[in-house]
Tab-separated table of C-alpha atoms in Angstrom:
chain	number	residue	atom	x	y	z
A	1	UNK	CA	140.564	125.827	115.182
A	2	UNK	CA	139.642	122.464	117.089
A	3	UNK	CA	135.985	122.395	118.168
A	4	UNK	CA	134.923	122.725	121.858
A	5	UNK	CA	133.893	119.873	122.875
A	6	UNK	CA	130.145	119.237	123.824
A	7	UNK	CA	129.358	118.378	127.259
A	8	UNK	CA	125.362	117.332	127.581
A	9	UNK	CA	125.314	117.747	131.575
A	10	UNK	CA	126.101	121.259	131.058
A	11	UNK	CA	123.142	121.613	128.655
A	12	UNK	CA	120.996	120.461	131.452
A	13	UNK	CA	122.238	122.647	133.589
A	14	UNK	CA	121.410	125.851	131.851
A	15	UNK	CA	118.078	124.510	131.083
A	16	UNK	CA	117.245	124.268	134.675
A	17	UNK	CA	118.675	127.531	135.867
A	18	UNK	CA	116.296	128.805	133.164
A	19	UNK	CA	113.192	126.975	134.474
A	20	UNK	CA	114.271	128.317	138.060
A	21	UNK	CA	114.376	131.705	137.007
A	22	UNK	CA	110.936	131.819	135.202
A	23	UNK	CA	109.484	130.075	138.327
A	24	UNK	CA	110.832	132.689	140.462
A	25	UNK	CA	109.654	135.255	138.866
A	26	UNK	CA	105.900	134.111	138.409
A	27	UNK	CA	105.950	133.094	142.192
A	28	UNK	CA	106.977	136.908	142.925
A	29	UNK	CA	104.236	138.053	141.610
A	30	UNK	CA	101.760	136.150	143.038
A	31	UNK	CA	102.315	133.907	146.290
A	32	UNK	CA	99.190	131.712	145.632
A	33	UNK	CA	99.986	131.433	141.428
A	34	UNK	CA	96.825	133.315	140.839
A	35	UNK	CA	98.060	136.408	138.718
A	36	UNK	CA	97.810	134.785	135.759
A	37	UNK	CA	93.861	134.419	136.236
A	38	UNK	CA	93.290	137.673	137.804
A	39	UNK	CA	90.600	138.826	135.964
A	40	UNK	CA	88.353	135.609	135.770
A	41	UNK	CA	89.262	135.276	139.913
A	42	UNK	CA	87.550	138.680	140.481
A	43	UNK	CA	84.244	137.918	138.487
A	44	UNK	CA	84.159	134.770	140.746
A	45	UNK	CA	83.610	136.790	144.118
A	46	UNK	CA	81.388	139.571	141.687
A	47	UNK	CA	77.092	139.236	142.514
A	48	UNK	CA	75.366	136.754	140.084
A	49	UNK	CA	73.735	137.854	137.168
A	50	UNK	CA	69.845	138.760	137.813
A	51	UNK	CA	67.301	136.703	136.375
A	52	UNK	CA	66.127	137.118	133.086
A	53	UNK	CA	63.202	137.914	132.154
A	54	UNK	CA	60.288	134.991	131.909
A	55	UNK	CA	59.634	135.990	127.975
A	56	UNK	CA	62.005	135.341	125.198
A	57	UNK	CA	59.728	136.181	122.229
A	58	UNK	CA	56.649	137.867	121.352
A	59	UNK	CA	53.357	136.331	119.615
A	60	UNK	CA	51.984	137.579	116.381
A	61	UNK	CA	50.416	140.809	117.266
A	62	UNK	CA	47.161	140.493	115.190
A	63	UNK	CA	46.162	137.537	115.456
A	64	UNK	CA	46.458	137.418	119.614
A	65	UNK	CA	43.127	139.016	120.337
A	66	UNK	CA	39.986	137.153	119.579
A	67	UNK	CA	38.207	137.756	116.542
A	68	UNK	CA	34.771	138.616	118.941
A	69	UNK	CA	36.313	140.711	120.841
A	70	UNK	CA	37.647	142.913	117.678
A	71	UNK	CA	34.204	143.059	116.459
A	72	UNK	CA	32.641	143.865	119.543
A	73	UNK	CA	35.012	146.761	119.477
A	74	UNK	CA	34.563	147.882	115.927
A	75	UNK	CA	31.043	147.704	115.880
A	76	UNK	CA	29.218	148.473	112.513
A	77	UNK	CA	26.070	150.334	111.605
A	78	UNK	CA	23.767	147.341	111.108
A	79	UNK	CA	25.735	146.761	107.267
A	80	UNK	CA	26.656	143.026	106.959
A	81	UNK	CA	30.629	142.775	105.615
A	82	UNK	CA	31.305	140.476	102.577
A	83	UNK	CA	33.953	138.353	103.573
A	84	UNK	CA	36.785	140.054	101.931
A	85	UNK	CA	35.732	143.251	104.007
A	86	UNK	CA	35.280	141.378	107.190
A	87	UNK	CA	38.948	140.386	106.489
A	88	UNK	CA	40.274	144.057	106.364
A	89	UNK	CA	38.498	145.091	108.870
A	90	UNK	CA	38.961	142.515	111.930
A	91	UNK	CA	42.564	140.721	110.740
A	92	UNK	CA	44.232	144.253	111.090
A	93	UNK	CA	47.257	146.086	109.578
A	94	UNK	CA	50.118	144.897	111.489
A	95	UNK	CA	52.682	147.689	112.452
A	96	UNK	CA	56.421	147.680	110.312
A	97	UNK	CA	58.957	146.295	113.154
A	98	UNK	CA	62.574	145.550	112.924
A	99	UNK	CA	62.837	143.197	115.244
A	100	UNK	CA	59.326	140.494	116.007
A	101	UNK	CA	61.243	139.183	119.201
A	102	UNK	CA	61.112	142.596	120.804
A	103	UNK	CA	58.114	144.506	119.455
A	104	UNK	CA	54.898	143.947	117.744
A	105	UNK	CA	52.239	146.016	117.156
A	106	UNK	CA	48.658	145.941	115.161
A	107	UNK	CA	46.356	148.520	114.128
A	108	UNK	CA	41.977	148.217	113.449
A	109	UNK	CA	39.998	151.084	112.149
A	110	UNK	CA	36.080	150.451	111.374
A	111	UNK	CA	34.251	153.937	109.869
A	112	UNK	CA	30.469	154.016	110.145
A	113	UNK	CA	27.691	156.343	110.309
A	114	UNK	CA	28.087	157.060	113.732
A	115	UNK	CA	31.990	157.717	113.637
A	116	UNK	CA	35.079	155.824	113.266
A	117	UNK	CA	36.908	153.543	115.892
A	118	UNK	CA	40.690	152.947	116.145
A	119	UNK	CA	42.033	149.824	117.765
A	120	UNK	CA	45.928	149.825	118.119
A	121	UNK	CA	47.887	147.283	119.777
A	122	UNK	CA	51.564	147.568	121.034
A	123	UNK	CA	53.781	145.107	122.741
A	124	UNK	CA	57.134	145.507	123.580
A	125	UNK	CA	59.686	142.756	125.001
A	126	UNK	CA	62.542	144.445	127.490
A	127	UNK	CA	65.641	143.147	128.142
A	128	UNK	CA	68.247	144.301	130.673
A	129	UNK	CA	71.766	144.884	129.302
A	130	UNK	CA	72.659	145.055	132.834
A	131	UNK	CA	74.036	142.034	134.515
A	132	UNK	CA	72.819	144.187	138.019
A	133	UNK	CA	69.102	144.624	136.688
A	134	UNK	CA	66.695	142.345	135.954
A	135	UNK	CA	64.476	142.108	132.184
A	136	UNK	CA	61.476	142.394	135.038
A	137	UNK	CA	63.266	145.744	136.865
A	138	UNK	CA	64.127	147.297	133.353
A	139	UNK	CA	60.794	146.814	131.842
A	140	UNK	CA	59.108	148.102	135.530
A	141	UNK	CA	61.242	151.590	134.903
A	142	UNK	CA	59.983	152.017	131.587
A	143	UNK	CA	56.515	151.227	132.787
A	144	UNK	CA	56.761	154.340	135.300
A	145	UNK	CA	57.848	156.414	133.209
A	146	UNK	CA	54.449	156.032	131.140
A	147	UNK	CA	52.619	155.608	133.826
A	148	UNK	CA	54.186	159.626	135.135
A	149	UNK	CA	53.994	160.631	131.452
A	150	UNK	CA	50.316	159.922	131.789
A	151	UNK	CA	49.860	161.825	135.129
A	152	UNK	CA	48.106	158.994	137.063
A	153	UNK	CA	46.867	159.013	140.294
A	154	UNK	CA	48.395	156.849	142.720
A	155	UNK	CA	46.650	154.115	144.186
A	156	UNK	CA	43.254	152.217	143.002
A	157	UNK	CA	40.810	154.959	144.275
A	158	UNK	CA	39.430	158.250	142.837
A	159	UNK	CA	41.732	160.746	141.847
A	160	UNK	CA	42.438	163.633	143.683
A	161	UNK	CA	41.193	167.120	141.635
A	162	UNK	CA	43.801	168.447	139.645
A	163	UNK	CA	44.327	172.178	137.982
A	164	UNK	CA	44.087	171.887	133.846
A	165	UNK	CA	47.403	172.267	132.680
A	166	UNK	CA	48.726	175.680	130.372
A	167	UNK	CA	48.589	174.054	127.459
A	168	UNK	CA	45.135	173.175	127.311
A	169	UNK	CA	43.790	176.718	128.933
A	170	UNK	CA	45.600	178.242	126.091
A	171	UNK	CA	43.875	175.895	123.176
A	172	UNK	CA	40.818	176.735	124.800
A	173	UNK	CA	41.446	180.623	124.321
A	174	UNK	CA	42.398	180.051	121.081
A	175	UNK	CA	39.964	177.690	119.707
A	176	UNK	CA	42.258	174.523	118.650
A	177	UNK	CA	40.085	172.080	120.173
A	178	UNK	CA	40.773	170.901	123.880
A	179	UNK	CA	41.939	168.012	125.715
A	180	UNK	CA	40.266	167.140	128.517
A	181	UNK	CA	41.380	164.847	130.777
A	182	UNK	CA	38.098	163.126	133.552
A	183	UNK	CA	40.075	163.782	136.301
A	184	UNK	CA	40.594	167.315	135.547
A	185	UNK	CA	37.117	168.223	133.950
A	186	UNK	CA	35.897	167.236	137.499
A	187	UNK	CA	37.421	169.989	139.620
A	188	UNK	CA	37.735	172.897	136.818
A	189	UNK	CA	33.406	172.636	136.406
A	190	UNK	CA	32.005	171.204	139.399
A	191	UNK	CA	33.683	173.908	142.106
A	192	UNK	CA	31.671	173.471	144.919
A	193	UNK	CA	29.250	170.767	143.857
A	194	UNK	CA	31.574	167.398	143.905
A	195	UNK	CA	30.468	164.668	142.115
A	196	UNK	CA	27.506	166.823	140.420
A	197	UNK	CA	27.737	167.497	136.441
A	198	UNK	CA	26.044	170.506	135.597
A	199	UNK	CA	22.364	169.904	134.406
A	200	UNK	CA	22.315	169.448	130.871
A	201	UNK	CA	25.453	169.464	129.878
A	202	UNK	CA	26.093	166.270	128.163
A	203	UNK	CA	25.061	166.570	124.589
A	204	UNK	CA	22.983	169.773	124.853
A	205	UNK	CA	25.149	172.181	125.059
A	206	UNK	CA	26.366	174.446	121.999
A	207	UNK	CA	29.701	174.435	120.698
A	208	UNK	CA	30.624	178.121	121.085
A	209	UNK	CA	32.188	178.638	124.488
A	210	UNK	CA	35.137	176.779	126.222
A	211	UNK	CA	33.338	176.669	129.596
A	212	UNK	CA	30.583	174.518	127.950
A	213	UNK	CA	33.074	172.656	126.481
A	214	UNK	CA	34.638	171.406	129.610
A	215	UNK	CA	31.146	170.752	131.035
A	216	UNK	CA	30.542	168.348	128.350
A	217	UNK	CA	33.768	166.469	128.967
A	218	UNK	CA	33.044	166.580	132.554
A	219	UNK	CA	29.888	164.521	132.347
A	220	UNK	CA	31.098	161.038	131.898
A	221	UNK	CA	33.140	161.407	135.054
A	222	UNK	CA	30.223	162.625	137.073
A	223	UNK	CA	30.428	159.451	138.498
A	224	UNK	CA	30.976	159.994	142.560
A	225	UNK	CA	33.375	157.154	142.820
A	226	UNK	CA	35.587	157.917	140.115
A	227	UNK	CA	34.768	154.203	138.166
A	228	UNK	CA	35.813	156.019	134.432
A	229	UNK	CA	38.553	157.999	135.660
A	230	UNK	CA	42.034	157.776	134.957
A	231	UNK	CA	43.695	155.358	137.455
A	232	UNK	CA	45.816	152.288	138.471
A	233	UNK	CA	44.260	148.871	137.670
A	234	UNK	CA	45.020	146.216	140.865
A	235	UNK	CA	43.291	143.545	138.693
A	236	UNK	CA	45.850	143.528	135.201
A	237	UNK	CA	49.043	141.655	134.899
A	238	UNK	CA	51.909	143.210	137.530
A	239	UNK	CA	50.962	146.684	137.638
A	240	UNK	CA	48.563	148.570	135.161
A	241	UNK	CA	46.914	151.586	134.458
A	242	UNK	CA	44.115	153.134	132.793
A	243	UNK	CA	43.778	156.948	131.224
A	244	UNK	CA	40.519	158.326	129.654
A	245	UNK	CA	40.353	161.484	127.323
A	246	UNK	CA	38.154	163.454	125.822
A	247	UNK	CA	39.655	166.083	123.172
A	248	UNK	CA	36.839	168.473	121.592
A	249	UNK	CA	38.133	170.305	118.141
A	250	UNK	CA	36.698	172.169	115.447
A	251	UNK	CA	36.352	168.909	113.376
A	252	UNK	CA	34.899	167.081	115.923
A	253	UNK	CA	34.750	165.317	118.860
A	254	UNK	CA	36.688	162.192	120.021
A	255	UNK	CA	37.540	160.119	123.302
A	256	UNK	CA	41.081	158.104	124.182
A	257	UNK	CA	41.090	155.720	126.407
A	258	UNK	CA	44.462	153.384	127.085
A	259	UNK	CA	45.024	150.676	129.105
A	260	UNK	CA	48.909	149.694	129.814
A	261	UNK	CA	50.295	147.464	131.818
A	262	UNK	CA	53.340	144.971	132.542
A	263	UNK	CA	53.908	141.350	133.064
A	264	UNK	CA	57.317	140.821	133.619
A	265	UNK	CA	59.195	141.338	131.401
A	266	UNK	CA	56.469	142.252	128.379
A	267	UNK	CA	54.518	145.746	128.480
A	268	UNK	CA	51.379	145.888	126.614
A	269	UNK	CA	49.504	149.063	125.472
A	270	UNK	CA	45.753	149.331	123.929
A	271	UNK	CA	44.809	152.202	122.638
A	272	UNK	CA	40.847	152.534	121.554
A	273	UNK	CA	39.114	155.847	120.620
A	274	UNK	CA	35.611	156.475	118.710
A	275	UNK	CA	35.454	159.662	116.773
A	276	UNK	CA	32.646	161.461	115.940
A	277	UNK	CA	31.520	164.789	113.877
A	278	UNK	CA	28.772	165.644	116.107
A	279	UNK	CA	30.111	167.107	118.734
A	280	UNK	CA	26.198	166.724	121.106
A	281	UNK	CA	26.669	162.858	120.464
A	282	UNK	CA	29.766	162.467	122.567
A	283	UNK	CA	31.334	158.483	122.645
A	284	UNK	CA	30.381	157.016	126.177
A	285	UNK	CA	33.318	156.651	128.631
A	286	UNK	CA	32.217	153.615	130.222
A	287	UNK	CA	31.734	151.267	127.283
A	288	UNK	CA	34.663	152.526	125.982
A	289	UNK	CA	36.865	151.774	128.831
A	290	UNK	CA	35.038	148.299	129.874
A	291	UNK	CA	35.542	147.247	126.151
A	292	UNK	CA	39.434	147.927	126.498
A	293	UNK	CA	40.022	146.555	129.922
A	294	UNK	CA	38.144	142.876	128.285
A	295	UNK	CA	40.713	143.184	125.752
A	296	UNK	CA	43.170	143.942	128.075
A	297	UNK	CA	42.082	140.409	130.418
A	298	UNK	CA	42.323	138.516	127.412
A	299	UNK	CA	45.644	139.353	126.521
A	300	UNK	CA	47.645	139.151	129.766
A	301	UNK	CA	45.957	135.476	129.937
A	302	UNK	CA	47.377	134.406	126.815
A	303	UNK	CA	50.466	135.915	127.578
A	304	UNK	CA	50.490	134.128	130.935
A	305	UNK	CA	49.128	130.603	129.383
């Protein structure tokens, strides 16, 4: 059979009605040509990202404090330290971490005659996931949330009185030590004498009964203006806070104190307690909690250098 023969305008033809067809179609769906790009054309009228957070990574956790400041916290009993002990004592154990660039930590413990002191040092880094929420608005929830867990007082001043909590009425029935928070000691022992610690109270008083208990605790808080009790800190980083407690046990006696707070995106919590055996020689609030907060100064400037 003869072959048709091959006609080229024809060819172009076709190809054009093609062309016009696909053109059509695309302009149906879209009158501007946009439909193709749909999805990057909506992120374009979206809100911009918020700001990151000013800190990408986090220093070496225990070497950031000053070496005098660590010993003026871990005081000794008058013993000198060879150098291989002054090592293990003041360079610190730093805490296991899977990821430096987000948390750090270091711990410092010092036993002497007169009790042991623990020194532990946490910092975290936040970052927001969000594109909607800042590093700086993340790391400012998590903040509250310790800052609630911690049950402290709003604003800078004294703390209003506040009733002791089950828990610890029912360790004091029982016997398995108490925890005593200032605040709290204040109004369950000095009902109708504010601001007055009962006479004799700090380190005189036997171990036997839980009322005498709480009036120890409550003597380091005796303190009109409420200077050593838990409260918010106007003069650390962003925001801060400061809690202070005394926990009385069978083994012993011991005080807490912790001192947290946030700048931007980096939240930074000291913990420093002195235990002791003797439960009439009872670690002094004040020189616990000024020793913290110096710590506390010297950290949020490095972290701001």
């Amino acid at each position: 059979m003869p072959r048709k023969p091959f006609v080229p305008g024809a060819a172009v033809v076709v190809a054009a009605a093609l062309a016009a067809g696909l053109t059509g179609c695309t302009g149906s769906s879209s009158p501007d040509g946009d439909a193709a790009d749909a999805k990057s054309g909506g992120a374009a009228t979206s809100s911009p990202a918020a700001e990151p957070g000013r800190y990408q990574t986090l220093p070496e956790a225990c070497g950031l404090p000053s070496r005098g400041v660590i010993r003026r916290m871990l005081p000794g009993d008058g013993q000198a330290l060879s150098g291989t002990e002054a090592q293990k004592v003041y360079g610190g154990q730093a805490d296991i971490t899977y990821d430096t660039d987000r948390r750090v930590g270091c711990r410092w413990t010092r036993e002497t005659t007169a009790g042991t002191r623990h020194l532990g040092l946490d910092i975290q880094r936040v970052v927001s996931y969000d594109s909607a929420v800042s590093d700086d608005d993340k790391a400012q929830a998590i903040y509250g949330k310790k800052e609630l867990a911690a049950q402290i007082p709003s604003g800078g001043g004294s703390p209003s009185p506040a009733a002791p909590s089950p828990s610890a009425s029912k360790n004091k029935g029982e016997g398995e030590g108490v925890v005593t928070n200032d605040a709290t000691d204040k109004s369950a022992t000095d009902k109708g004498a504010t601001g007055k610690s009962t006479a004799g109270a700090k380190g005189k008083a036997p171990s036997g009964s839980p009322s005498q208990k709480s009036d120890q605790s409550a003597s380091p808080s005796a303190d009109p203006s409420g200077s050593t009790a838990p409260r918010v800190l106007d003069d650390l980083g962003d925001v801060a806070f400061l809690n202070d407690k005394l926990v009385t046990a069978d083994s012993g006696v011991h005080r807490d104190v912790t001192v947290v707070f946030r700048t931007s995106n980096v939240i930074v919590k000291i913990t420093y307690d002195q235990w002791s055996t003797d439960k009439t020689m009872l670690p002094d609030s004040q020189e616990l909690q000024d020793k913290a907060r110096s710590l506390a100064t010297e950290l949020s400037d490095s972290l701001s250098e």
